[in-house]
Amino acid sequence: HLLLGYTDVISTVEFNQTGDLLATGDKGGRVVIFQRETEVESGEYNVYSTFQSHEPDFDYLKSLEIEEKINKIRWLPQQNAAHFLLSTNDKTIKLWKVSERDKRPEGYNLKDEEGRIKDISTVTSLRVPVLKPTDLMVEVRPRRIFANGHTYHVNSISVNSDGETYLSADDLRVNMWHLDITDRSFNIVDIKPANMEDLTEVITAAEFHPQHCHLFVYSSSKGTLRLCDMRESALCDKHSKIFEEPEDPGNRSFFSEIISSVSDVKFSHSGRYLLTRDYLTVKVWDLNMEKGPVETYQVHEYLRSKLCSLYENDCIFDKFECVWNSTDSVIMTGAYNSFFRMFDRETGRGVTLEAWRESSKPRAVLRTRRVYTGGRRRRGDVGVDSLDFTKKILHMAWHPAENIIAIAATNNLYIFQDRVNAENL
Amino acid sequence: MEYKVEAHRIMSISLGKIYNSRVQRGGIKLHKNLLVSLVLRSARQVYLSDYYSGACLNAAQSEREANEWDITDSEREKFPSSTTECDRVESPEEPQQTERPEKEHEHRENDDDLKSDQVDCTSTLQQEQNQNSLDSVANVSSETPPETIKEPKESPSESAVAERDSTPEANGESHQPPKTHVCSNRKRSAEETESGDSPQKRIKVASSDAEGDEEAEEMDTSNVSNLITIFGSSFSGLLSKDGAKPESETEDSGQICCDQMLKNLNPWSTAIVAF
C-alpha cells in the first residue's frame, strides 16, 4: 500500500502490458512514469522518469487556448529494449520513446572527456572508444507528433492489436493513424451532422478490440455503444452492432440524458465483454447480445435524488473511468469522497473502498466503507450529505496480471497491492 | 406549480453554465454544452407545458409582458428604425449579447426568427395564435417527439417563417424580411461593439464570428428554408422564444435580465456550433 505525492491533478493512469511500468498524466501536461522494483518480489513503484509531454497551446485561428492536460496515455506493446507510449491532450497525440542508458562511450580521439575539441597537435596515438558503465539514465524523446487531426476535443486513444495502428476519438470523429505516419490520418467514424443544430449525440470513448484488429467500439452521450467492423467499409458510420438499453420511464427526469451518457468503455481482456460507466452505474455487456447489458451494478444510486444539486455544482458531468481486473472477474470504478467501488462478477457483490491516508502515517490503507442509505446505521457509515464531492476518483488502472491497482485521487496517486493475497471482496 | 419554479431554476442554471463555458480555458466543450442544452430543453418543455394551457386566455397579457421588457437607450440607438416592433426586438438584445458569441450562425437565424416572433407578438398575436397550431404542425413535422407542446411564441415564429416563405399575410410581415436582415446585421455589429464587455469577451466574439464565417457554407442566414429546418430540428426546440411568462416577474428588475434571457433561448442553443 503506497501513496505517492503529486503536485498537479492527475488526469490519466495506465499500466503497461507487463505492469512493470505505470504512467500518469496530469493537468499540467506532465507525464510521470513509475517502475516497479524487480529485485524484490511484490516490489514497490518508484519514480522512473518525468517529462513534459504537452505544453499549453493556442489556436490562433479560433482564438482558443488548447489545454495541456493529458487526457489519455496508452502504452505500445514492447518490441525492444525501449518503451513507447502515446499521450494526448485535447488536440495533439505524441509518441514518446522511453529508453535507458547505462553505458557511455569513452576515449574519443578528437574530443576530450567534456566533449571539447582537442587540439589536434596533442593527439599522438589513435584508440578505439570503449563503452563504460555509467549511472542509469532514462531518456525520453518525442518520436512522432500526430497533430491537426482533430477539430474537437480528443477523449480517447487506443492502440490496435496489429501493433501498427491506433485510433483517436474526439466528440464527433474517430481517426485511425499509422504509428509511423504523422501527416495523414484515416477518418473511420464521422457523426458530425450536416447541420450542427441537428446534433444530438457525441462520441465519448472509443477502443479497439484486444484481439481483432478490425473491430472497435465507441460509446455515445446517449448511452449507446456501437461496434464497428472496418472490413465492412472504409467509413464506419454504419455500425455492425449497436448496444443500447431502453430507458426506464419510471426514472425519467430532467437529467436522464446526462446520466445515461457513457463516460468510459473498456473491452474485457477476453474480448467477449464490454464494460461501460455512466453516471450512476457500471454495466457489463456481452458482445453477442445487443439489447441490453448482462450485468448492471449500482455505483451510487443514492445520488439519484440529488441530481439537481449535482447538476448545479457540475458534478453530474464528471467522467468516471472503469476497469477490469486481469481475469475479468472483478470490475472497478470510482466515486466521490475518495471512495471507489469494486464488484465481483461471480457473486454480484460490491464493496466500497476508500483511498485514504492518515497524515501521520506514510502508507495508505485500503478501508472498506459504507454509505448510509437507510436501515440500521453502523458505526463508520457515511451519510450522503457528508460526502465530499470534491474528492472524486475518476482515473484508475488495474495491473494486467496481478492484484495491484493504481487510483488517482485528485493530486494523489495511490497504489494498492494485494500482498497477502487475501480476498478483497 | 413547484415544478415550474424548479424548471425555471434549472433553465437559469443551464444558461449560466453555457455562458460560463465561453470563458473556460480550453475552448467550449461540445459534450457538456450538448448535455446542458438537453437539460435546458427538458426544463423549458415542462415550464411551458403549463403555460400553454393558459396561453390562449393570456394572449393579451403576454403582449403586455412584451411591452414591459427593458429597452436600453444604447440598444435603441443601434436600431434607429425602431418602431414598436423593433423595440421588442431590441429588448432581448441585452441578455442575448451575453450568449451571443457562442451562437454565431445559428444565432443569426435565431435573430431573424426572434424579431419575427416579436413583430408578430405585437401585431397580430391572437390571429397568429390561431394560425399557429396549424402552421406549426405543418411546418414542424420533423419536430422531435418531446416537442409535443407548441408554445404560442414558438409558433408565431414558425408561422412567420412559413408565411414569409409563401404568402405574407399578417400585418407586420411584409416588412419583415428586410428588417430582419437589417436587424441581424445591426445586431451583429452591436454585439461586436457592445460596451462594458471585457476584452476577452470581445476576442471571443470576434473569433466566434470568424468561426461563424467558416460555418457560413453550412448555414445561410438569409435562407428562409434553413429557418424552417431549424425549427424542424430537435435542437431548435430551444430556438423559439418563450414569449411572455404569465407571472409577471418583471417587477423584480433584477430578474428582468434573467427572464429576458430565458425568453430568448435562441442564443445559447448555438453553444454547440461554436466550432
Short mmCIF file of C-alpha atoms in Angstrom, two decimals, chain A residues 13 27 55 63 95 110 128 160 188 192 239 241 263 286 320 326 344 363 372 385 400 423:
data_model
loop_
_atom_site.label_atom_id
_atom_site.label_comp_id
_atom_site.label_asym_id
_atom_site.label_seq_id
_atom_site.Cartn_x
_atom_site.Cartn_y
_atom_site.Cartn_z
CA VAL A 13 -3.30 6.46 -15.18
CA LYS A 27 -3.34 18.66 -15.85
CA GLU A 55 2.57 22.50 -23.34
CA SER A 63 -8.59 32.33 -30.59
CA LEU A 95 4.54 9.14 -29.36
CA LEU A 110 39.16 14.19 -31.22
CA VAL A 128 39.04 2.92 -30.20
CA ASN A 160 -4.60 -1.67 -32.19
CA ILE A 188 -13.22 5.98 -39.78
CA LYS A 192 -20.99 15.28 -37.36
CA HIS A 239 -22.27 0.22 -37.06
CA LYS A 241 -23.82 -3.77 -33.80
CA SER A 263 -18.12 8.13 -19.71
CA ASP A 286 -21.93 -9.28 -23.91
CA PHE A 320 -15.57 8.27 -14.26
CA SER A 326 -6.72 -9.34 -15.04
CA ASP A 344 -17.25 -9.24 -8.02
CA ARG A 363 1.35 4.45 4.00
CA TYR A 372 -25.62 5.12 4.85
CA ASP A 385 -24.94 14.64 2.74
CA PRO A 400 -2.64 -6.58 -16.19
CA GLU A 423 -9.61 -11.92 -0.86
#
